mmCIF file of C-alpha atoms in Angstrom:
data_model
loop_
_atom_site.group_PDB
_atom_site.id
_atom_site.type_symbol
_atom_site.label_atom_id
_atom_site.label_comp_id
_atom_site.label_asym_id
_atom_site.label_seq_id
_atom_site.Cartn_x
_atom_site.Cartn_y
_atom_site.Cartn_z
ATOM 1 C CA MET B 13 0.000 0.000 0.000
ATOM 2 C CA GLY B 14 1.117 3.613 0.413
ATOM 3 C CA ARG B 15 -0.139 4.570 -3.040
ATOM 4 C CA PHE B 16 -0.891 8.290 -3.258
ATOM 5 C CA ILE B 17 -4.418 9.348 -4.231
ATOM 6 C CA GLN B 18 -4.747 12.984 -5.227
ATOM 7 C CA ILE B 19 -7.950 14.537 -3.899
ATOM 8 C CA VAL B 20 -9.008 17.694 -5.713
ATOM 9 C CA GLU B 21 -11.053 19.823 -3.325
ATOM 10 C CA VAL B 22 -14.184 21.243 -4.984
ATOM 11 C CA GLY B 23 -16.043 22.606 -1.961
ATOM 12 C CA PRO B 24 -15.586 26.319 -2.711
ATOM 13 C CA ARG B 25 -17.172 25.789 -6.137
ATOM 14 C CA ASP B 26 -19.368 22.690 -6.417
ATOM 15 C CA GLY B 27 -19.899 22.622 -2.683
ATOM 16 C CA LEU B 28 -21.311 26.127 -2.417
ATOM 17 C CA GLN B 29 -23.068 26.570 -5.751
ATOM 18 C CA ASN B 30 -26.294 24.863 -4.649
ATOM 19 C CA GLU B 31 -26.514 26.229 -1.104
ATOM 20 C CA LYS B 32 -29.316 28.635 -0.195
ATOM 21 C CA THR B 33 -26.896 30.816 1.723
ATOM 22 C CA VAL B 34 -24.826 33.034 -0.576
ATOM 23 C CA LEU B 35 -21.396 33.644 0.904
ATOM 24 C CA GLU B 36 -19.418 36.783 0.203
ATOM 25 C CA PRO B 37 -16.190 36.421 -1.835
ATOM 26 C CA ALA B 38 -14.093 37.122 1.263
ATOM 27 C CA VAL B 39 -15.655 34.167 3.096
ATOM 28 C CA ARG B 40 -15.174 31.897 0.084
ATOM 29 C CA ALA B 41 -11.511 32.953 -0.119
ATOM 30 C CA ASP B 42 -11.181 32.161 3.586
ATOM 31 C CA LEU B 43 -12.585 28.685 2.891
ATOM 32 C CA VAL B 44 -9.922 28.151 0.226
ATOM 33 C CA ARG B 45 -7.185 29.180 2.651
ATOM 34 C CA ARG B 46 -8.512 26.890 5.390
ATOM 35 C CA LEU B 47 -8.638 23.967 2.980
ATOM 36 C CA GLU B 48 -5.112 24.635 1.790
ATOM 37 C CA ASP B 49 -3.957 24.749 5.400
ATOM 38 C CA ALA B 50 -5.595 21.310 5.769
ATOM 39 C CA GLY B 51 -3.543 19.948 2.885
ATOM 40 C CA ALA B 52 -5.382 20.754 -0.350
ATOM 41 C CA LYS B 53 -2.889 21.180 -3.192
ATOM 42 C CA ARG B 54 -5.427 21.474 -6.030
ATOM 43 C CA ILE B 55 -8.660 23.254 -5.301
ATOM 44 C CA GLU B 56 -11.580 24.308 -7.472
ATOM 45 C CA ALA B 57 -11.831 27.797 -6.071
ATOM 46 C CA VAL B 58 -14.283 29.585 -8.364
ATOM 47 C CA SER B 59 -16.706 29.228 -11.237
ATOM 48 C CA PHE B 60 -16.962 31.799 -14.014
ATOM 49 C CA VAL B 61 -20.705 31.583 -14.620
ATOM 50 C CA HIS B 62 -23.314 34.324 -14.890
ATOM 51 C CA PRO B 63 -24.427 35.389 -11.386
ATOM 52 C CA LYS B 64 -28.007 35.611 -12.649
ATOM 53 C CA TYR B 65 -28.057 31.820 -12.895
ATOM 54 C CA VAL B 66 -25.700 30.880 -10.047
ATOM 55 C CA PRO B 67 -25.601 33.791 -7.581
ATOM 56 C CA GLN B 68 -23.547 31.714 -5.145
ATOM 57 C CA MET B 69 -20.599 32.023 -7.545
ATOM 58 C CA ALA B 70 -20.771 35.798 -8.039
ATOM 59 C CA GLY B 71 -17.538 37.701 -7.530
ATOM 60 C CA ALA B 72 -15.128 35.033 -8.762
ATOM 61 C CA GLU B 73 -12.612 37.737 -9.637
ATOM 62 C CA ASP B 74 -12.787 39.050 -6.060
ATOM 63 C CA VAL B 75 -12.168 35.581 -4.650
ATOM 64 C CA MET B 76 -9.080 35.161 -6.800
ATOM 65 C CA ALA B 77 -7.823 38.664 -5.983
ATOM 66 C CA ALA B 78 -7.846 37.643 -2.318
ATOM 67 C CA LEU B 79 -5.720 34.575 -3.078
ATOM 68 C CA PRO B 80 -2.230 35.613 -4.171
ATOM 69 C CA PRO B 81 -0.241 32.934 -5.998
ATOM 70 C CA GLN B 82 1.345 30.384 -3.708
ATOM 71 C CA ALA B 83 3.971 27.822 -4.587
ATOM 72 C CA GLY B 84 2.712 24.284 -4.491
ATOM 73 C CA ARG B 85 -0.930 25.341 -4.752
ATOM 74 C CA SER B 86 -3.130 25.216 -7.841
ATOM 75 C CA ARG B 87 -6.413 27.146 -7.903
ATOM 76 C CA ILE B 88 -8.876 25.952 -10.547
ATOM 77 C CA GLY B 89 -11.636 27.944 -12.224
ATOM 78 C CA LEU B 90 -14.597 26.151 -13.807
ATOM 79 C CA VAL B 91 -15.983 27.535 -17.078
ATOM 80 C CA LEU B 92 -18.958 26.559 -19.223
ATOM 81 C CA ASN B 93 -18.153 28.467 -22.410
ATOM 82 C CA GLY B 94 -15.842 30.925 -24.134
ATOM 83 C CA LYS B 95 -17.147 33.897 -22.149
ATOM 84 C CA GLY B 96 -16.286 32.143 -18.926
ATOM 85 C CA TYR B 97 -12.850 31.330 -20.303
ATOM 86 C CA ASP B 98 -12.298 35.020 -21.110
ATOM 87 C CA ARG B 99 -13.128 35.921 -17.512
ATOM 88 C CA ALA B 100 -10.837 33.218 -16.154
ATOM 89 C CA LEU B 101 -7.894 34.583 -18.138
ATOM 90 C CA THR B 102 -8.181 37.939 -16.362
ATOM 91 C CA THR B 103 -7.589 36.329 -12.965
ATOM 92 C CA GLY B 104 -4.790 34.362 -11.374
ATOM 93 C CA VAL B 105 -6.266 30.892 -11.801
ATOM 94 C CA ASP B 106 -3.648 28.212 -12.320
ATOM 95 C CA GLU B 107 -5.988 25.851 -14.149
ATOM 96 C CA VAL B 108 -9.172 26.145 -16.190
ATOM 97 C CA ASN B 109 -11.590 23.237 -16.101
ATOM 98 C CA VAL B 110 -14.138 23.267 -18.939
ATOM 99 C CA SER B 111 -17.428 21.509 -18.223
ATOM 100 C CA VAL B 112 -19.231 19.648 -20.999
ATOM 101 C CA ALA B 113 -22.153 17.237 -20.729
ATOM 102 C CA ALA B 114 -22.510 13.660 -21.882
ATOM 103 C CA THR B 115 -26.100 14.295 -23.012
ATOM 104 C CA ASP B 116 -27.978 16.815 -25.101
ATOM 105 C CA GLY B 117 -30.617 17.194 -22.394
ATOM 106 C CA PHE B 118 -28.230 18.356 -19.697
ATOM 107 C CA GLY B 119 -26.049 20.306 -22.118
ATOM 108 C CA LEU B 120 -29.004 22.330 -23.347
ATOM 109 C CA LYS B 121 -30.248 22.968 -19.809
ATOM 110 C CA ASN B 122 -26.860 23.780 -18.306
ATOM 111 C CA GLN B 123 -25.107 25.555 -21.188
ATOM 112 C CA GLY B 124 -27.612 25.963 -23.978
ATOM 113 C CA LEU B 125 -25.555 23.646 -26.192
ATOM 114 C CA ALA B 126 -26.059 20.126 -27.500
ATOM 115 C CA VAL B 127 -23.160 17.677 -27.221
ATOM 116 C CA LYS B 128 -21.752 18.353 -30.686
ATOM 117 C CA ASP B 129 -21.832 22.103 -30.077
ATOM 118 C CA GLN B 130 -20.158 21.723 -26.693
ATOM 119 C CA LEU B 131 -17.280 19.897 -28.361
ATOM 120 C CA VAL B 132 -16.966 22.726 -30.901
ATOM 121 C CA MET B 133 -16.892 25.218 -28.017
ATOM 122 C CA LEU B 134 -14.219 23.199 -26.236
ATOM 123 C CA GLY B 135 -12.159 22.940 -29.421
ATOM 124 C CA ASP B 136 -12.268 26.721 -29.806
ATOM 125 C CA ILE B 137 -10.972 27.165 -26.251
ATOM 126 C CA VAL B 138 -8.188 24.657 -26.877
ATOM 127 C CA ALA B 139 -7.137 26.521 -30.033
ATOM 128 C CA ARG B 140 -7.126 29.845 -28.211
ATOM 129 C CA ARG B 141 -5.077 28.388 -25.382
ATOM 130 C CA HIS B 142 -2.467 27.079 -27.821
ATOM 131 C CA ASN B 143 -2.150 30.562 -29.308
ATOM 132 C CA ALA B 144 -1.822 32.171 -25.874
ATOM 133 C CA GLU B 145 0.693 29.573 -24.755
ATOM 134 C CA ALA B 146 2.856 30.323 -27.777
ATOM 135 C CA ASN B 147 2.839 34.046 -26.982
ATOM 136 C CA GLN B 148 2.709 34.582 -23.226
ATOM 137 C CA GLY B 149 1.570 31.455 -21.447
ATOM 138 C CA ALA B 150 -1.839 30.322 -20.282
ATOM 139 C CA PRO B 151 -3.375 28.348 -17.424
ATOM 140 C CA SER B 152 -3.372 24.587 -17.838
ATOM 141 C CA LEU B 153 -6.574 23.147 -19.251
ATOM 142 C CA SER B 154 -8.710 20.160 -18.326
ATOM 143 C CA ALA B 155 -12.236 19.062 -19.182
ATOM 144 C CA VAL B 156 -14.938 17.355 -17.148
ATOM 145 C CA ILE B 157 -17.893 15.436 -18.582
ATOM 146 C CA SER B 158 -21.046 15.729 -16.502
ATOM 147 C CA CYS B 159 -23.828 13.138 -16.220
ATOM 148 C CA VAL B 160 -21.550 10.213 -17.086
ATOM 149 C CA TRP B 161 -23.618 7.780 -14.999
ATOM 150 C CA GLY B 162 -27.041 9.224 -15.686
ATOM 151 C CA CYS B 163 -28.852 12.367 -16.832
ATOM 152 C CA PRO B 164 -31.881 13.919 -15.101
ATOM 153 C CA PHE B 165 -33.392 14.708 -18.503
ATOM 154 C CA ASP B 166 -32.226 11.960 -20.884
ATOM 155 C CA GLY B 167 -31.980 9.053 -18.434
ATOM 156 C CA GLU B 168 -29.355 6.339 -18.803
ATOM 157 C CA VAL B 169 -25.996 7.151 -20.403
ATOM 158 C CA SER B 170 -24.175 4.377 -22.230
ATOM 159 C CA ALA B 171 -20.501 3.524 -21.999
ATOM 160 C CA GLY B 172 -20.346 4.183 -25.742
ATOM 161 C CA GLN B 173 -21.547 7.769 -25.302
ATOM 162 C CA VAL B 174 -18.888 8.348 -22.675
ATOM 163 C CA ALA B 175 -16.137 6.728 -24.728
ATOM 164 C CA ASP B 176 -17.012 8.844 -27.757
ATOM 165 C CA MET B 177 -16.750 12.055 -25.742
ATOM 166 C CA VAL B 178 -13.554 11.019 -23.988
ATOM 167 C CA GLY B 179 -11.973 10.112 -27.316
ATOM 168 C CA ALA B 180 -12.987 13.413 -28.905
ATOM 169 C CA ILE B 181 -11.617 15.414 -25.973
ATOM 170 C CA ALA B 182 -8.349 13.475 -25.913
ATOM 171 C CA GLU B 183 -7.875 14.120 -29.625
ATOM 172 C CA MET B 184 -7.879 17.845 -28.823
ATOM 173 C CA GLY B 185 -4.774 17.314 -26.695
ATOM 174 C CA ILE B 186 -6.423 17.640 -23.289
ATOM 175 C CA ARG B 187 -4.513 15.384 -20.916
ATOM 176 C CA GLU B 188 -6.796 15.298 -17.836
ATOM 177 C CA ILE B 189 -10.429 14.338 -18.389
ATOM 178 C CA GLY B 190 -12.967 14.271 -15.581
ATOM 179 C CA LEU B 191 -15.897 11.868 -15.399
ATOM 180 C CA ALA B 192 -18.660 13.234 -13.179
ATOM 181 C CA ASP B 193 -21.626 11.495 -11.607
ATOM 182 C CA THR B 194 -23.558 14.756 -11.436
ATOM 183 C CA ILE B 195 -26.763 13.317 -9.995
ATOM 184 C CA GLY B 196 -25.313 10.439 -7.991
ATOM 185 C CA ALA B 197 -26.824 7.710 -10.158
ATOM 186 C CA GLY B 198 -23.770 5.462 -10.431
ATOM 187 C CA ASP B 199 -22.887 2.180 -8.793
ATOM 188 C CA PRO B 200 -19.459 0.586 -8.302
ATOM 189 C CA TRP B 201 -19.827 -1.875 -11.183
ATOM 190 C CA ALA B 202 -20.872 0.885 -13.591
ATOM 191 C CA VAL B 203 -17.863 2.895 -12.427
ATOM 192 C CA THR B 204 -15.546 0.044 -13.396
ATOM 193 C CA LYS B 205 -17.264 -0.338 -16.762
ATOM 194 C CA LYS B 206 -17.042 3.322 -17.710
ATOM 195 C CA VAL B 207 -13.473 3.734 -16.496
ATOM 196 C CA GLU B 208 -12.543 0.813 -18.750
ATOM 197 C CA ALA B 209 -14.420 2.398 -21.673
ATOM 198 C CA ALA B 210 -12.724 5.763 -21.111
ATOM 199 C CA ARG B 211 -9.286 4.156 -20.918
ATOM 200 C CA ALA B 212 -9.859 2.282 -24.153
ATOM 201 C CA ALA B 213 -10.887 5.532 -25.861
ATOM 202 C CA ALA B 214 -7.969 7.557 -24.479
ATOM 203 C CA PRO B 215 -5.187 5.337 -23.113
ATOM 204 C CA GLY B 216 -2.892 8.271 -22.367
ATOM 205 C CA ALA B 217 -5.396 10.429 -20.508
ATOM 206 C CA VAL B 218 -5.396 11.043 -16.770
ATOM 207 C CA LEU B 219 -8.884 10.270 -15.478
ATOM 208 C CA ARG B 220 -10.286 12.378 -12.648
ATOM 209 C CA LEU B 221 -13.517 11.078 -11.129
ATOM 210 C CA HIS B 222 -16.180 13.180 -9.456
ATOM 211 C CA PHE B 223 -18.927 11.570 -7.376
ATOM 212 C CA HIS B 224 -22.065 12.841 -5.674
ATOM 213 C CA ASP B 225 -23.589 10.920 -2.791
ATOM 214 C CA THR B 226 -27.224 11.463 -3.755
ATOM 215 C CA ARG B 227 -28.121 7.773 -3.407
ATOM 216 C CA ASN B 228 -25.519 6.801 -0.806
ATOM 217 C CA THR B 229 -23.145 5.145 -3.280
ATOM 218 C CA GLY B 230 -20.491 7.855 -3.412
ATOM 219 C CA LEU B 231 -17.749 6.261 -1.298
ATOM 220 C CA ALA B 232 -18.416 2.830 -2.805
ATOM 221 C CA ASN B 233 -17.980 4.400 -6.232
ATOM 222 C CA ALA B 234 -14.753 6.091 -5.128
ATOM 223 C CA HIS B 235 -13.479 2.713 -3.899
ATOM 224 C CA ALA B 236 -14.317 1.155 -7.272
ATOM 225 C CA ALA B 237 -12.463 3.959 -9.045
ATOM 226 C CA VAL B 238 -9.339 3.447 -6.933
ATOM 227 C CA GLU B 239 -9.504 -0.317 -7.499
ATOM 228 C CA ALA B 240 -9.723 0.406 -11.242
ATOM 229 C CA GLY B 241 -6.466 2.363 -11.032
ATOM 230 C CA VAL B 242 -7.783 5.932 -10.865
ATOM 231 C CA ASP B 243 -5.463 8.200 -8.862
ATOM 232 C CA VAL B 244 -7.375 11.520 -8.959
ATOM 233 C CA LEU B 245 -10.712 12.036 -7.196
ATOM 234 C CA ASP B 246 -12.798 15.124 -6.472
ATOM 235 C CA ALA B 247 -14.404 15.713 -3.083
ATOM 236 C CA SER B 248 -16.109 18.551 -1.224
ATOM 237 C CA VAL B 249 -15.411 19.455 2.396
ATOM 238 C CA GLY B 250 -18.378 18.607 4.598
ATOM 239 C CA GLY B 251 -20.118 16.772 1.780
ATOM 240 C CA ILE B 252 -21.872 19.990 0.748
ATOM 241 C CA GLY B 253 -22.857 20.616 -2.849
ATOM 242 C CA GLY B 254 -25.155 19.852 -5.714
ATOM 243 C CA CYS B 255 -26.063 21.260 -9.100
ATOM 244 C CA PRO B 256 -28.681 23.999 -9.621
ATOM 245 C CA PHE B 257 -29.526 22.505 -13.029
ATOM 246 C CA ALA B 258 -29.909 18.886 -11.905
ATOM 247 C CA PRO B 259 -33.157 18.278 -10.006
ATOM 248 C CA GLY B 260 -32.589 16.352 -6.798
ATOM 249 C CA ALA B 261 -28.791 16.448 -6.945
ATOM 250 C CA THR B 262 -27.183 16.599 -3.518
ATOM 251 C CA GLY B 263 -23.666 16.969 -2.195
ATOM 252 C CA ASN B 264 -20.370 15.555 -3.343
ATOM 253 C CA ILE B 265 -18.629 12.861 -1.393
ATOM 254 C CA ALA B 266 -17.093 14.545 1.644
ATOM 255 C CA THR B 267 -13.373 15.181 1.577
ATOM 256 C CA GLU B 268 -12.895 14.132 5.187
ATOM 257 C CA ASP B 269 -14.929 10.932 4.724
ATOM 258 C CA LEU B 270 -12.881 10.034 1.644
ATOM 259 C CA VAL B 271 -9.584 10.817 3.376
ATOM 260 C CA TYR B 272 -10.591 8.667 6.344
ATOM 261 C CA MET B 273 -11.532 5.714 4.145
ATOM 262 C CA LEU B 274 -8.386 5.896 2.052
ATOM 263 C CA GLU B 275 -5.928 6.426 4.879
ATOM 264 C CA ARG B 276 -7.477 3.647 6.959
ATOM 265 C CA GLY B 277 -6.851 1.475 3.915
ATOM 266 C CA GLY B 278 -3.175 2.429 3.797
ATOM 267 C CA PHE B 279 -3.311 5.013 1.005
ATOM 268 C CA GLN B 280 -1.760 8.463 1.255
ATOM 269 C CA THR B 281 -3.637 11.716 0.597
ATOM 270 C CA GLY B 282 -1.514 14.477 2.132
ATOM 271 C CA TYR B 283 -4.467 15.875 4.119
ATOM 272 C CA ASP B 284 -4.729 16.664 7.827
ATOM 273 C CA LEU B 285 -7.943 14.889 8.827
ATOM 274 C CA ASP B 286 -8.515 16.876 12.034
ATOM 275 C CA ALA B 287 -8.132 20.163 10.146
ATOM 276 C CA LEU B 288 -10.585 18.964 7.497
ATOM 277 C CA ILE B 289 -13.170 18.059 10.133
ATOM 278 C CA GLU B 290 -12.734 21.472 11.753
ATOM 279 C CA THR B 291 -13.172 23.159 8.368
ATOM 280 C CA ALA B 292 -16.288 21.102 7.626
ATOM 281 C CA ARG B 293 -17.862 22.211 10.887
ATOM 282 C CA TRP B 294 -16.861 25.815 10.182
ATOM 283 C CA ILE B 295 -18.441 25.847 6.727
ATOM 284 C CA GLY B 296 -21.583 24.276 8.177
ATOM 285 C CA GLN B 297 -21.881 27.235 10.532
ATOM 286 C CA ALA B 298 -21.244 29.646 7.643
ATOM 287 C CA ILE B 299 -24.051 28.194 5.493
ATOM 288 C CA GLY B 300 -26.443 27.854 8.404
ATOM 289 C CA ARG B 301 -26.786 24.093 8.535
ATOM 290 C CA PRO B 302 -24.622 21.234 9.791
ATOM 291 C CA ALA B 303 -22.333 19.756 7.149
ATOM 292 C CA PRO B 304 -23.766 16.377 6.104
ATOM 293 C CA SER B 305 -20.505 14.434 6.241
ATOM 294 C CA ALA B 306 -20.157 11.484 8.604
ATOM 295 C CA LEU B 307 -16.774 12.574 9.947
ATOM 296 C CA SER B 308 -18.016 16.061 10.863
ATOM 297 C CA ARG B 309 -20.470 14.295 13.204
ATOM 298 C CA ALA B 310 -18.465 11.324 14.443
ATOM 299 C CA GLY B 311 -14.884 12.512 14.208
ATOM 300 C CA GLY B 312 -11.956 10.307 13.229
ATOM 301 C CA PHE B 313 -10.739 7.085 14.762
ATOM 302 C CA PRO B 314 -8.714 6.541 16.772
ATOM 303 C CA ARG B 315 -9.294 9.945 18.305
ATOM 304 C CA SER B 316 -6.241 12.146 18.465
#
């Protein structure tokens, strides 16, 4: 054992975007700092979406302005289209993560684009990044496919649909590709199947998996991903989160619950579990409800 699993913290973005309480940019920047103090090396700090649709993510530029660059830390900005990418380039984000959907139904609802048009949009961003990189540098670029294990509008999603998208994205030269269970519909066996399909479509890609715990399968799915050889997982402190455009979607798997499971199993994560639990309880107070994670209630074991 001792294998390192990288956990990308998504609480400041995916965690907060579906909460009723809208936190000011200064509080969201404080959350990022607390998470980094707890060991987060990569963190999805902001989302460059229109505040009319996701008011919880308003002021992304202010959040980033409060987070000066720090060695060994990578702050990620999520974008849904070229306008979001333009905004991201004006800030100090280290990475840009472009979200596309596996289905027309979710793509049209979330971004106003069918699958084929989302891939055109992503290709345009890739081309622009190559031009910027040649001239003055640009943030690194990744892509995440939502609704890989099920769509709230189109229903089941086949392994073939996922493989086609992964292959198309890999052909653009994007090295890290996320597979997201946006509505928490997956099961461990389906995780194995779709990881295998994605690997066959893009053998050289780094797969990053993103699970929601809507139906209480999140940690089981994370276990299946690790057993399938995946080394990068997303998680949200406290288990907060959800998607405003996915009816019934609830929080991500909790960072502290995932860290506990992995480290009890002999894996390394680089996180301070006690600091994560403290941060989960703090963010619960900030949003006005207890964080739903198990570890924020029960604490770790053995107790320090």
